[in-house]
Coordinates of C-alpha atoms and ligand atoms in Angstrom, one line a residue:
X19 CA 103.5 -107.3 -32.8
X20 CA 106.8 -105.5 -33.4
X21 CA 110.0 -107.6 -32.9
X22 CA 113.4 -106.2 -32.0
X23 CA 116.8 -107.8 -32.2
X24 CA 120.3 -106.6 -31.4
X25 CA 123.8 -108.0 -31.6
X26 CA 127.2 -107.1 -30.1
X27 CA 130.1 -109.4 -30.5
X28 CA 133.0 -110.5 -32.7
X29 CA 131.1 -111.6 -35.8
X30 CA 129.5 -109.6 -38.7
X31 CA 126.1 -108.6 -37.3
X32 CA 124.2 -108.4 -40.5
X33 CA 123.5 -112.1 -41.2
X34 CA 122.7 -112.7 -37.5
X35 CA 120.3 -109.8 -37.4
X36 CA 118.5 -111.0 -40.5
X37 CA 118.2 -114.6 -39.3
X38 CA 116.9 -113.4 -35.9
X39 CA 114.4 -111.1 -37.5
X40 CA 113.1 -114.1 -39.6
X41 CA 112.6 -116.0 -36.3
X42 CA 110.4 -113.1 -35.1
X43 CA 108.2 -113.0 -38.2
X44 CA 105.5 -115.0 -36.4
X45 CA 104.8 -112.1 -34.2
X46 CA 103.2 -110.3 -37.2
X47 CA 104.7 -107.3 -39.0
X48 CA 104.3 -105.1 -42.0
X49 CA 107.8 -103.6 -42.5
X50 CA 111.3 -104.2 -41.3
X51 CA 114.8 -102.7 -41.1
X52 CA 118.3 -103.1 -39.8
X53 CA 121.0 -100.6 -38.7
X54 CA 124.7 -101.5 -38.4
X55 CA 127.4 -99.5 -36.8
X56 CA 130.0 -99.6 -39.6
X57 CA 133.7 -100.1 -38.8
X58 CA 134.9 -97.2 -40.9
X59 CA 138.4 -96.7 -42.1
X60 CA 140.5 -94.7 -39.6
X61 CA 140.5 -91.5 -41.6
X62 CA 136.6 -91.3 -41.8
X63 CA 134.1 -90.9 -39.0
X64 CA 132.2 -94.0 -38.0
X65 CA 128.7 -94.2 -39.4
X66 CA 125.4 -96.1 -39.0
X67 CA 124.1 -97.8 -42.1
X68 CA 120.3 -98.1 -42.1
X69 CA 118.2 -100.2 -44.5
X70 CA 114.5 -100.5 -44.2
X71 CA 111.5 -101.3 -46.3
X72 CA 107.8 -102.4 -46.2
X73 CA 107.1 -106.1 -46.6
X74 CA 109.0 -109.2 -45.6
X75 CA 112.5 -109.6 -44.3
X76 CA 113.4 -111.9 -47.2
X77 CA 112.5 -109.2 -49.7
X78 CA 114.5 -106.5 -47.9
X79 CA 117.4 -109.0 -47.8
X80 CA 117.4 -109.3 -51.6
X81 CA 118.2 -105.6 -52.0
X82 CA 120.5 -105.3 -49.1
X83 CA 124.2 -104.4 -49.7
X84 CA 126.6 -106.4 -47.6
X85 CA 127.4 -104.2 -44.7
X86 CA 130.2 -105.1 -42.2
X87 CA 130.0 -104.2 -38.5
X88 CA 130.0 -106.1 -35.3
X89 CA 127.3 -104.2 -33.6
X90 CA 123.8 -103.7 -35.0
X91 CA 120.0 -103.8 -34.5
X92 CA 116.9 -104.9 -36.4
X93 CA 113.2 -104.5 -36.2
X94 CA 109.9 -105.9 -37.6
X95 CA 107.2 -103.2 -37.3
X96 CA 103.5 -103.6 -36.8
X97 CA 102.2 -100.1 -37.5
X98 CA 100.6 -98.2 -34.7
X99 CA 101.7 -94.5 -35.3
X100 CA 101.7 -93.7 -39.0
X101 CA 101.1 -95.6 -42.2
X102 CA 103.1 -98.6 -43.4
X103 CA 106.0 -97.0 -45.2
X104 CA 109.8 -97.2 -45.5
X105 CA 110.1 -93.9 -43.6
X106 CA 108.0 -95.2 -40.7
X107 CA 109.9 -98.5 -40.5
X108 CA 112.5 -98.8 -37.7
X109 CA 115.4 -98.2 -37.0
X110 CA 115.1 -94.4 -36.5
X111 CA 118.0 -92.0 -36.4
X112 CA 118.6 -88.7 -34.6
X113 CA 119.4 -85.5 -36.7
X114 CA 123.1 -86.3 -36.8
X115 CA 122.5 -89.8 -38.1
X116 CA 124.8 -91.1 -35.3
X117 CA 122.3 -92.5 -32.9
X118 CA 119.9 -95.3 -33.9
X119 CA 116.9 -96.6 -32.1
X120 CA 114.5 -99.5 -32.4
X121 CA 111.4 -99.6 -30.2
X122 CA 108.4 -101.8 -29.3
X123 CA 105.6 -100.3 -27.3
X124 CA 103.7 -97.0 -27.4
X125 CA 104.9 -93.6 -26.3
X126 CA 101.7 -91.8 -25.2
X127 CA 103.2 -88.3 -24.8
X128 CA 105.1 -88.4 -28.1
X129 CA 103.2 -85.6 -29.7
X130 CA 104.0 -83.0 -27.0
X131 CA 107.7 -84.2 -27.0
X132 CA 107.8 -84.0 -30.8
X133 CA 106.3 -80.4 -30.7
X134 CA 108.9 -79.4 -28.2
X135 CA 111.8 -81.0 -30.0
X136 CA 110.6 -79.4 -33.3
X137 CA 110.6 -76.0 -31.7
X138 CA 114.2 -76.6 -30.6
X139 CA 115.1 -77.3 -34.3
X140 CA 114.9 -81.1 -34.6
X141 CA 113.8 -82.3 -37.9
X142 CA 111.7 -85.5 -38.1
X143 CA 111.6 -87.9 -41.0
X144 CA 108.7 -90.2 -39.9
X145 CA 105.3 -90.1 -38.3
X146 CA 106.3 -92.5 -35.5
X147 CA 106.3 -92.1 -31.8
X148 CA 109.7 -93.9 -31.8
X149 CA 111.6 -91.2 -33.6
X150 CA 111.2 -88.8 -30.6
X151 CA 113.3 -91.2 -28.5
X152 CA 116.3 -90.8 -30.9
X153 CA 116.0 -87.1 -30.8
X154 CA 115.6 -86.9 -27.1
X155 CA 118.7 -89.0 -26.6
X156 CA 120.6 -86.8 -29.0
X157 CA 119.7 -83.8 -26.7
X158 CA 121.2 -85.5 -23.7
X159 CA 124.2 -87.3 -25.3
X160 CA 127.6 -86.0 -24.6
X161 CA 129.7 -89.2 -24.7
X162 CA 127.9 -91.3 -22.1
X163 CA 125.1 -93.2 -24.0
X164 CA 123.7 -95.0 -20.9
X165 CA 123.2 -91.7 -19.1
X166 CA 121.6 -90.1 -22.1
X167 CA 119.2 -93.0 -22.6
X168 CA 118.3 -92.9 -18.9
X169 CA 117.5 -89.2 -19.0
X170 CA 115.5 -89.6 -22.2
X171 CA 113.5 -92.5 -20.9
X172 CA 112.6 -90.6 -17.8
X173 CA 110.6 -88.2 -20.0
X174 CA 108.6 -90.9 -21.7
X175 CA 105.0 -91.8 -20.7
X176 CA 104.0 -95.2 -22.1
X177 CA 105.6 -98.6 -22.7
X178 CA 108.9 -99.5 -24.4
X179 CA 111.5 -102.0 -25.1
X180 CA 114.3 -100.2 -26.8
X181 CA 117.8 -100.8 -28.3
X182 CA 120.0 -97.8 -28.8
X183 CA 123.5 -97.5 -30.4
X184 CA 125.9 -94.8 -31.3
X185 CA 128.1 -94.9 -34.4
X186 CA 131.5 -96.3 -33.7
X187 CA 130.7 -97.7 -30.2
X188 CA 131.0 -101.4 -29.5
X189 CA 127.9 -101.6 -27.3
X190 CA 124.2 -101.4 -27.3
X191 CA 122.1 -99.7 -24.6
X192 CA 118.8 -101.5 -24.1
X193 CA 115.9 -100.9 -21.7
X194 CA 112.4 -102.0 -21.0
X195 CA 109.1 -100.8 -19.4
X196 CA 106.1 -103.1 -19.9
X197 CA 107.4 -104.5 -23.2
X198 CA 109.3 -107.7 -23.2
X199 CA 113.1 -107.7 -23.7
X200 CA 115.7 -110.5 -23.2
X201 CA 119.4 -110.7 -23.5
X202 CA 120.8 -114.0 -25.1
X203 CA 124.1 -114.7 -23.5
X204 CA 126.8 -116.0 -25.8
X205 CA 130.6 -116.6 -25.6
X206 CA 132.2 -113.2 -26.4
X207 CA 128.9 -112.1 -28.0
X208 CA 125.5 -111.2 -26.8
X209 CA 122.1 -111.0 -28.4
X210 CA 119.1 -108.8 -27.5
X211 CA 115.6 -109.6 -28.6
X212 CA 111.9 -109.2 -27.8
X213 CA 111.6 -113.0 -27.3
X214 CA 113.7 -116.1 -27.1
X215 CA 112.7 -117.4 -30.5
X216 CA 115.1 -114.9 -32.0
X217 CA 118.2 -116.2 -30.2
X218 CA 117.5 -119.9 -30.0
X219 CA 119.9 -120.5 -33.0
X220 CA 122.8 -118.9 -31.1
X221 CA 122.4 -119.6 -27.4
X222 CA 120.4 -121.5 -24.8
X223 CA 120.9 -119.1 -22.0
X224 CA 119.1 -115.8 -21.4
X225 CA 118.6 -113.0 -19.0
X226 CA 115.1 -111.6 -18.7
X227 CA 115.1 -107.9 -18.1
X228 CA 112.7 -106.4 -15.5
X229 CA 110.7 -103.2 -15.9
X230 CA 112.9 -100.2 -15.4
X231 CA 116.1 -102.1 -16.3
X232 CA 118.7 -100.4 -18.5
X233 CA 121.5 -102.6 -19.7
X234 CA 124.7 -101.9 -21.5
X235 CA 125.5 -104.9 -23.7
X236 CA 128.8 -105.5 -25.5
X237 CA 130.4 -108.7 -26.7
X238 CA 132.3 -109.1 -23.5
X239 CA 129.9 -107.9 -20.8
X240 CA 126.3 -107.1 -19.7
X241 CA 125.8 -104.6 -16.9
X242 CA 122.3 -103.8 -15.7
X243 CA 121.0 -100.9 -13.6
X244 CA 117.6 -100.1 -12.3
X245 CA 116.8 -96.7 -11.0
X246 CA 120.5 -95.9 -11.0
X247 CA 121.4 -98.9 -8.9
X248 CA 123.5 -101.8 -10.3
X249 CA 121.4 -105.0 -10.3
X250 CA 122.0 -108.7 -11.0
X251 CA 119.5 -110.7 -13.1
X252 CA 119.7 -114.4 -13.0
X253 CA 120.9 -116.2 -16.2
X254 CA 118.3 -118.9 -17.1
X255 CA 118.3 -121.8 -19.4
X256 CA 115.8 -121.7 -22.3
X257 CA 113.6 -124.8 -21.9
X258 CA 112.9 -124.9 -25.7
X259 CA 115.1 -126.4 -28.5
X260 CA 115.8 -124.9 -31.9
X261 CA 114.0 -127.9 -33.5
X262 CA 110.8 -127.1 -31.6
X263 CA 110.8 -123.6 -33.2
X264 CA 111.1 -125.0 -36.8
X265 CA 108.5 -126.4 -39.1
X266 CA 109.9 -129.9 -39.0
X267 CA 108.6 -130.9 -42.5
X268 CA 105.1 -129.5 -42.1
X269 CA 103.8 -127.0 -44.6
X270 CA 102.8 -124.6 -41.8
X271 CA 103.7 -124.1 -38.2
X272 CA 100.0 -124.2 -37.4
X273 CA 99.6 -127.7 -38.8
X274 CA 102.7 -128.8 -37.0
X275 CA 101.4 -127.4 -33.7
X276 CA 98.0 -129.0 -34.2
X277 CA 99.8 -132.4 -34.6
X278 CA 101.9 -131.7 -31.5
X279 CA 98.9 -131.6 -29.3
X280 CA 99.0 -135.1 -27.9
X281 CA 102.6 -134.5 -26.8
X282 CA 101.8 -131.0 -25.4
X283 CA 98.9 -132.4 -23.4
X284 CA 101.1 -135.2 -22.1
X285 CA 103.9 -132.8 -21.1
X286 CA 101.5 -130.5 -19.3
X287 CA 100.0 -133.5 -17.4
X288 CA 103.4 -134.9 -16.6
X289 CA 104.5 -134.0 -13.1
X290 CA 100.9 -133.2 -12.1
X291 CA 99.3 -136.6 -12.3
X292 CA 101.3 -139.6 -11.5
X293 CA 101.0 -142.4 -14.0
X294 CA 100.3 -145.0 -11.3
X295 CA 98.6 -143.2 -8.5
X296 CA 95.5 -141.1 -9.1
X297 CA 97.4 -138.1 -7.8
X298 CA 97.4 -134.4 -8.7
X299 CA 100.3 -132.5 -7.4
X300 CA 100.1 -128.8 -8.1
X301 CA 102.3 -126.0 -6.8
X302 CA 99.3 -123.7 -6.9
X303 CA 97.9 -123.0 -3.4
X304 CA 94.4 -121.6 -2.7
X305 CA 94.3 -119.1 0.1
X306 CA 91.8 -119.8 2.9
X307 CA 88.8 -117.6 2.8
X308 CA 88.7 -117.1 -1.0
X309 CA 85.1 -117.5 -2.2
X310 CA 85.2 -117.1 -5.9
X311 CA 87.4 -117.1 -9.0
X312 CA 87.6 -114.4 -11.7
X313 CA 89.5 -115.3 -14.9
X314 CA 90.8 -112.6 -17.3
X315 CA 92.1 -113.4 -20.7
X316 CA 91.9 -112.4 -24.4
X317 CA 91.0 -114.2 -27.6
X318 CA 91.6 -118.0 -27.6
X319 CA 92.7 -117.8 -24.0
X320 CA 89.4 -116.2 -23.1
X321 CA 87.6 -119.2 -24.8
X322 CA 89.7 -121.5 -22.6
X323 CA 88.6 -119.5 -19.6
X324 CA 84.9 -119.8 -20.6
X325 CA 85.3 -123.6 -20.7
X326 CA 87.1 -123.5 -17.4
X327 CA 84.1 -121.6 -16.0
X328 CA 81.9 -124.6 -16.7
X329 CA 84.4 -127.2 -15.4
X330 CA 85.3 -125.4 -12.2
X331 CA 81.6 -124.6 -11.6
X332 CA 80.7 -128.3 -12.2
X333 CA 83.5 -129.9 -10.2
X334 CA 84.1 -127.4 -7.4
X335 CA 80.7 -125.6 -7.1
X336 CA 82.9 -122.5 -6.9
X337 CA 81.4 -119.3 -8.4
X338 CA 83.5 -118.3 -11.4
X339 CA 83.4 -115.1 -13.4
X340 CA 85.2 -114.7 -16.7
X341 CA 86.0 -111.3 -18.2
X342 CA 87.7 -110.3 -21.4
X343 CA 90.8 -108.7 -20.1
X344 CA 90.3 -105.4 -21.9
X345 CA 86.8 -105.1 -20.3
X346 CA 88.1 -105.7 -16.8
X347 CA 89.2 -102.1 -16.6
X348 CA 85.6 -101.0 -16.9
X349 CA 84.4 -103.6 -14.3
X350 CA 83.4 -102.5 -10.9
X351 CA 82.1 -105.5 -8.9
X352 CA 82.9 -106.5 -5.4
X353 CA 86.1 -108.6 -5.3
X354 CA 87.0 -108.8 -1.7
X355 CA 87.4 -112.6 -1.6
X356 CA 88.1 -113.2 -5.2
X357 CA 91.1 -115.1 -6.6
X358 CA 92.0 -113.6 -10.0
X359 CA 93.5 -115.8 -12.7
X360 CA 95.1 -114.5 -15.9
X361 CA 95.4 -116.8 -18.9
X362 CA 97.9 -115.8 -21.6
X363 CA 99.9 -118.2 -23.7
X364 CA 102.5 -115.5 -24.5
X365 CA 102.4 -114.0 -21.1
X366 CA 102.8 -110.6 -22.8
X367 CA 99.3 -109.6 -23.8
X368 CA 99.1 -106.0 -22.5
X369 CA 95.3 -106.1 -21.7
X370 CA 95.8 -109.2 -19.6
X371 CA 98.9 -107.8 -17.8
X372 CA 97.0 -104.6 -17.0
X373 CA 94.0 -106.6 -15.7
X374 CA 96.3 -108.7 -13.4
X375 CA 97.9 -105.5 -12.2
X376 CA 94.5 -104.0 -11.4
X377 CA 93.6 -107.1 -9.5
X378 CA 96.8 -106.9 -7.4
X379 CA 96.1 -103.2 -6.7
X380 CA 92.7 -104.2 -5.4
X381 CA 94.4 -106.7 -3.1
X382 CA 93.3 -109.9 -4.9
X383 CA 95.6 -112.9 -4.9
X384 CA 96.6 -113.7 -8.5
X385 CA 97.5 -116.7 -10.6
X386 CA 99.0 -116.7 -14.1
X387 CA 98.5 -119.6 -16.6
X388 CA 101.1 -119.2 -19.3
X389 CA 103.3 -121.1 -21.7
X390 CA 106.3 -118.8 -21.8
X391 CA 108.9 -119.0 -19.0
X392 CA 110.1 -115.6 -17.9
X393 CA 107.3 -113.7 -19.6
X394 CA 105.9 -110.5 -18.1
X395 CA 102.8 -112.2 -16.5
X396 CA 105.1 -114.5 -14.5
X397 CA 106.6 -111.3 -12.9
X398 CA 103.3 -109.7 -12.1
X399 CA 101.1 -112.6 -10.8
X400 CA 101.9 -114.1 -7.4
X401 CA 101.6 -117.7 -8.5
X402 CA 102.3 -119.3 -11.9
X403 CA 101.0 -122.5 -13.6
X404 CA 103.2 -123.3 -16.7
X405 CA 101.6 -125.1 -19.6
X406 CA 104.2 -127.1 -21.4
X407 CA 103.4 -126.8 -25.1
X408 CA 106.8 -125.8 -26.3
X409 CA 107.1 -122.7 -28.5
X410 CA 104.0 -121.8 -30.5
X411 CA 104.9 -119.9 -33.7
X412 CA 101.7 -120.0 -35.8
X413 CA 99.7 -116.9 -35.1
X414 CA 96.6 -118.9 -34.5
X415 CA 96.8 -120.5 -31.0
X416 CA 96.2 -124.2 -31.1
X417 CA 98.4 -126.4 -28.8
X418 CA 98.6 -123.6 -26.2
X419 CA 94.8 -123.6 -26.0
X420 CA 94.8 -127.3 -25.5
X421 CA 97.2 -127.1 -22.6
X422 CA 95.4 -124.2 -21.1
X423 CA 92.4 -126.5 -20.9
X424 CA 94.6 -129.1 -19.2
X425 CA 95.7 -126.6 -16.7
X426 CA 92.1 -125.5 -16.0
X427 CA 90.9 -129.1 -15.6
X428 CA 93.8 -129.9 -13.3
X429 CA 93.1 -126.8 -11.1
X430 CA 89.4 -127.6 -11.0
X431 CA 90.1 -131.2 -10.0
X432 CA 92.6 -130.2 -7.4
X433 CA 90.2 -127.8 -5.6
X434 CA 87.1 -130.1 -5.9
X435 CA 86.0 -132.4 -3.1
X436 CA 85.1 -135.4 -5.1
X437 CA 84.1 -139.0 -4.4
X438 CA 87.2 -141.2 -5.0
X439 CA 85.6 -143.1 -7.8
X440 CA 84.6 -139.9 -9.6
X441 CA 88.1 -138.6 -9.1
X442 CA 89.8 -141.7 -10.5
X443 CA 87.5 -141.7 -13.5
X444 CA 88.5 -138.1 -14.2
X445 CA 92.2 -138.9 -13.9
X446 CA 91.7 -141.8 -16.3
X447 CA 89.9 -139.4 -18.7
X448 CA 92.9 -137.0 -18.6
X449 CA 95.4 -139.8 -19.1
X450 CA 93.5 -141.0 -22.2
X451 CA 93.4 -137.5 -23.8
X452 CA 96.7 -137.7 -25.8
X453 CA 95.6 -141.0 -27.5
X454 CA 92.0 -139.7 -28.1
X455 CA 93.3 -136.5 -29.6
X456 CA 95.6 -138.6 -31.8
X457 CA 92.6 -140.5 -33.0
X458 CA 91.1 -137.2 -34.2
X459 CA 94.3 -136.3 -35.9
X460 CA 94.4 -139.7 -37.7
X461 CA 91.1 -138.7 -39.4
X462 CA 92.6 -135.6 -40.9
X463 CA 91.8 -136.6 -44.5
X464 CA 88.1 -136.8 -43.8
X465 CA 88.0 -133.4 -42.0
X466 CA 90.0 -131.9 -44.9
X467 CA 87.3 -133.1 -47.3
X468 CA 84.6 -131.2 -45.2
X469 CA 86.8 -128.2 -45.2
X470 CA 86.9 -128.2 -49.0
X471 CA 83.1 -128.1 -49.0
X472 CA 83.1 -125.2 -46.6
X473 CA 85.7 -123.1 -48.4
X474 CA 83.5 -121.3 -51.0
X475 CA 81.1 -119.8 -48.4
X476 CA 81.3 -116.3 -47.2
X477 CA 79.6 -116.9 -43.8
X478 CA 79.6 -119.8 -41.4
X479 CA 77.7 -120.3 -38.1
X480 CA 79.1 -122.4 -35.3
X481 CA 76.7 -123.6 -32.6
X482 CA 77.2 -125.4 -29.3
X483 CA 75.6 -125.7 -25.9
X484 CA 76.9 -125.7 -22.4
X485 CA 80.5 -126.7 -22.2
X486 CA 80.8 -126.7 -26.0
X487 CA 79.4 -123.3 -26.6
X488 CA 82.9 -121.7 -26.0
X489 CA 84.3 -124.5 -28.2
X490 CA 82.0 -123.2 -31.0
X491 CA 83.4 -119.7 -30.3
X492 CA 86.9 -121.0 -30.6
X493 CA 86.0 -122.8 -33.9
X494 CA 84.6 -119.6 -35.3
X495 CA 87.6 -117.6 -34.3
X496 CA 90.0 -120.1 -35.9
X497 CA 88.0 -120.1 -39.1
X498 CA 87.7 -116.3 -39.4
X499 CA 91.3 -115.5 -38.5
X500 CA 93.0 -117.8 -40.9
X501 CA 90.5 -118.3 -43.8
X502 CA 89.0 -114.8 -43.7
X503 CA 85.5 -116.3 -43.8
X504 CA 83.1 -114.5 -41.6
X505 CA 82.2 -116.9 -38.8
X506 CA 80.0 -116.4 -35.8
X507 CA 79.3 -118.6 -32.8
X508 CA 76.1 -118.9 -31.0
X509 CA 74.7 -120.9 -28.1
X510 CA 72.3 -123.1 -30.2
X511 CA 69.3 -121.9 -28.3
X512 CA 70.0 -118.3 -29.1
X513 CA 69.9 -118.5 -32.9
X514 CA 66.1 -118.1 -33.0
X515 CA 66.4 -114.8 -31.1
X516 CA 67.7 -112.9 -34.1
X517 CA 70.4 -114.7 -36.2
X518 CA 67.7 -116.9 -37.9
X519 CA 67.1 -113.9 -40.1
X520 CA 70.5 -114.7 -41.8
X521 CA 70.0 -118.4 -42.2
X522 CA 69.6 -119.8 -45.7
X523 CA 71.3 -122.0 -48.3
X524 CA 74.5 -119.9 -48.3
X525 CA 75.1 -120.0 -44.6
X526 CA 76.4 -123.4 -43.5
X527 CA 76.2 -124.3 -39.8
X528 CA 78.7 -126.4 -37.9
X529 CA 77.0 -128.0 -34.9
X530 CA 78.7 -129.6 -31.9
X531 CA 76.5 -132.5 -30.7
X532 CA 77.8 -134.0 -27.6
X533 CA 76.1 -136.9 -25.8
X534 CA 75.3 -135.1 -22.6
X535 CA 72.3 -133.2 -21.4
X536 CA 72.7 -130.8 -24.4
X537 CA 72.2 -133.5 -27.0
X538 CA 68.4 -133.5 -27.3
X539 CA 68.0 -129.7 -27.2
X540 CA 70.8 -129.6 -29.8
X541 CA 68.8 -131.9 -32.1
X542 CA 65.8 -129.6 -31.8
X543 CA 68.0 -126.6 -32.8
X544 CA 69.4 -128.5 -35.8
X545 CA 65.9 -129.4 -37.0
X546 CA 64.8 -125.7 -36.7
X547 CA 67.9 -124.7 -38.7
X548 CA 67.5 -127.4 -41.4
X549 CA 63.9 -126.1 -42.0
X550 CA 65.5 -122.8 -43.2
X551 CA 67.8 -124.3 -45.7
X552 CA 71.4 -124.3 -44.4
X553 CA 73.8 -127.2 -44.8
X554 CA 74.6 -128.6 -41.3
X555 CA 77.9 -130.3 -40.5
X556 CA 77.8 -132.1 -37.1
X557 CA 80.6 -133.0 -34.8
X558 CA 79.3 -136.3 -33.3
X559 CA 80.8 -139.2 -31.4
X560 CA 81.4 -142.6 -32.9
X561 CA 78.3 -144.8 -32.4
X562 CA 75.8 -142.0 -32.6
X563 CA 73.8 -143.3 -35.5
X564 CA 70.8 -141.1 -35.0
X565 CA 72.6 -137.9 -36.0
X566 CA 72.9 -138.9 -39.6
X567 CA 69.2 -138.4 -40.4
X568 CA 69.2 -134.7 -39.2
X569 CA 72.3 -133.3 -40.8
X570 CA 74.2 -133.2 -44.2
X571 CA 77.6 -134.4 -43.0
X572 CA 79.1 -135.8 -39.8
X573 CA 82.7 -135.4 -38.5
X574 CA 83.2 -138.4 -36.2
X575 CA 85.0 -138.2 -33.0
X576 CA 86.1 -140.9 -30.5
X577 CA 83.9 -141.5 -27.5
X578 CA 84.9 -139.7 -24.2
X579 CA 83.3 -138.6 -21.0
X580 CA 81.4 -135.5 -22.3
X581 CA 83.4 -133.4 -19.8
X582 CA 86.4 -134.0 -22.0
X583 CA 84.6 -133.4 -25.3
X584 CA 86.0 -129.8 -25.7
X585 CA 89.5 -131.3 -26.3
X586 CA 88.4 -133.4 -29.2
X587 CA 85.9 -131.0 -30.7
X588 CA 88.5 -128.2 -30.7
X589 CA 91.0 -130.3 -32.5
X590 CA 88.5 -131.2 -35.2
X591 CA 87.5 -127.5 -35.6
X592 CA 91.2 -126.5 -35.8
X593 CA 91.7 -128.9 -38.7
X594 CA 88.5 -127.7 -40.3
X595 CA 89.8 -124.1 -40.2
X596 CA 93.2 -125.1 -41.3
X597 CA 92.1 -127.0 -44.4
X598 CA 89.5 -124.4 -45.3
X599 CA 92.2 -121.7 -45.2
X600 CA 94.6 -123.9 -47.2
X601 CA 91.9 -124.5 -49.9
X602 CA 91.4 -120.7 -50.1
X603 CA 95.2 -120.1 -50.5
X604 CA 95.5 -118.0 -47.3
X605 CA 98.8 -117.2 -45.6
X606 CA 98.0 -119.5 -42.7
X607 CA 100.8 -118.7 -40.3
X608 CA 100.8 -115.0 -40.8
X609 CA 97.1 -113.8 -41.2
X610 CA 96.6 -110.3 -42.4
X611 CA 96.7 -107.6 -39.6
X612 CA 97.2 -110.1 -36.8
X613 CA 100.1 -110.4 -34.4
X614 CA 101.1 -113.3 -32.2
X615 CA 101.6 -111.4 -29.0
X616 CA 99.5 -108.2 -28.7
X617 CA 101.6 -105.9 -26.6
X618 CA 99.7 -102.7 -27.3
X619 CA 96.4 -101.5 -25.6
Ligands
LIG7 C1 93.8 -116.6 -31.8 C2 94.8 -116.1 -30.9 C3 94.6 -114.8 -30.1 C4 95.2 -114.9 -28.7 C5 95.1 -113.6 -27.9 C6 95.6 -113.8 -26.5 O1 94.2 -117.7 -32.4 O2 95.9 -116.6 -30.9 O3 93.2 -114.6 -30.0 O4 94.6 -116.0 -28.0 O5 95.7 -112.6 -28.6 O6 97.0 -114.1 -26.6 P1 97.7 -114.6 -25.3 O7 97.1 -116.0 -24.9 O8 99.1 -114.7 -25.6 O9 97.4 -113.6 -24.2

């Protein structure tokens, strides 16, 4: 979604703003812009120079005059109010052209504010909700920008992270409500951004703003108030390096992140299972009296939750419900003794944040599973389990999904009362995961070949059973989002209840065949499918010779305890999606219309 950056310091802001915006491209955007407070000659009034356009930052940069100024802001827009156009791109100015604003979030009462401001004589140049903020501030501004911003924000209904500046002033006023905003702390310079990826090149130290915070940021100082009171926010070290947020020689971030999975799994396990003792040490505590778990999440995180449902059910015999976060608002079941977990790699997905807030309002204890330190979900949930994937830049989630699974397996194992032998076997299974996943990655050439065969088709079905049905869902999601092939996942037994009508020679089926109690029924489903003409590609473990006779192609995976099969099957399906998209020439890291962190309802 939209990304915002700001700079106040001793250097020319323009190159810093452009580089920072490029670091936020992964969030997804359709237009971009920068505004710089220009150090005018003494005899002329200070001005703000705004440049904005539709399309990529690099393209805007080509036509950008060199503008000098030590304070500025930039924005990548993902359209919500109004079409994709230069006029609707941010920054937006007030009538005088002296106040500039960039904004992430949604202002729900913008139409009534706009009508009122128009009656007062304000002229609007865009269709956006953001522009009303600039005009409202203009109404209240008489020399004290912080005060004017506070008064304007008090009139807004909705969510925002904003940066505001006035021509000629050496500071930015920034504020947040339910949209992420951080301040990167430098030496005689400070940086503002919607996430840490934008500031990693310049500083390793950040302040995470809280909801309701308004900060005045200059090169020399940062002062923060909340509700009119001065507050201190702890300065924190960013646990990610610049290198982790770069492609490191890979053609795409997604491919790099797929290959980083053995390390990401190892890092997430580290500290939780000792390498010598079969020990799990989690900081997460289960309250006495809790009788069930409800997990809320979106997209890929929801698929992780669905796998978690099986694993927790199997190991802990604890009832688990899983809800798509955006549906949780419409959910009205008893939750008196329910522990609510929210899974969100970014920690900023609005639907998931709102679901956790609702759970808290209902009095449920809450746990967040996230990859991003300091993200909003870590402030809302009472307990946090951090996955340790490092930054994920590709829009399609891969390594964060893998570590969400690790988190869910660890939680399930820690709450289970297991026989010691079983427990040790599971710990061993976890320890072996990085090397087993590496073995799948080593077969990348063969999987790429299957992807080439899949690439001409317009529709693909994915089928699985039990634990691997959500894996099939994740495989279908990966394929559709990056290759633009329509892909659907079904529990294999369900195909004959309708989808069979669509099967034929032009609808290949990817079937997950794991050697557990689902294997025989899966073969039955495959035979029924083959009788109707589709090509079937099976994911099957090494040593399963029977499968060859029933299918057209086999992707081989190392043998593991079937409970851990989702890890290996998912990696194979990620690679299948990646190479299919590559064959089709798709923009893999930035799929059309998608955003990395979905901060709007
Ligand atoms: C798909 C994908 C999305 C996210 C979803 C939730 O590859 O990345 O479906 O999984 O938007 O995002 P988080 O986990 O950040 O809440």
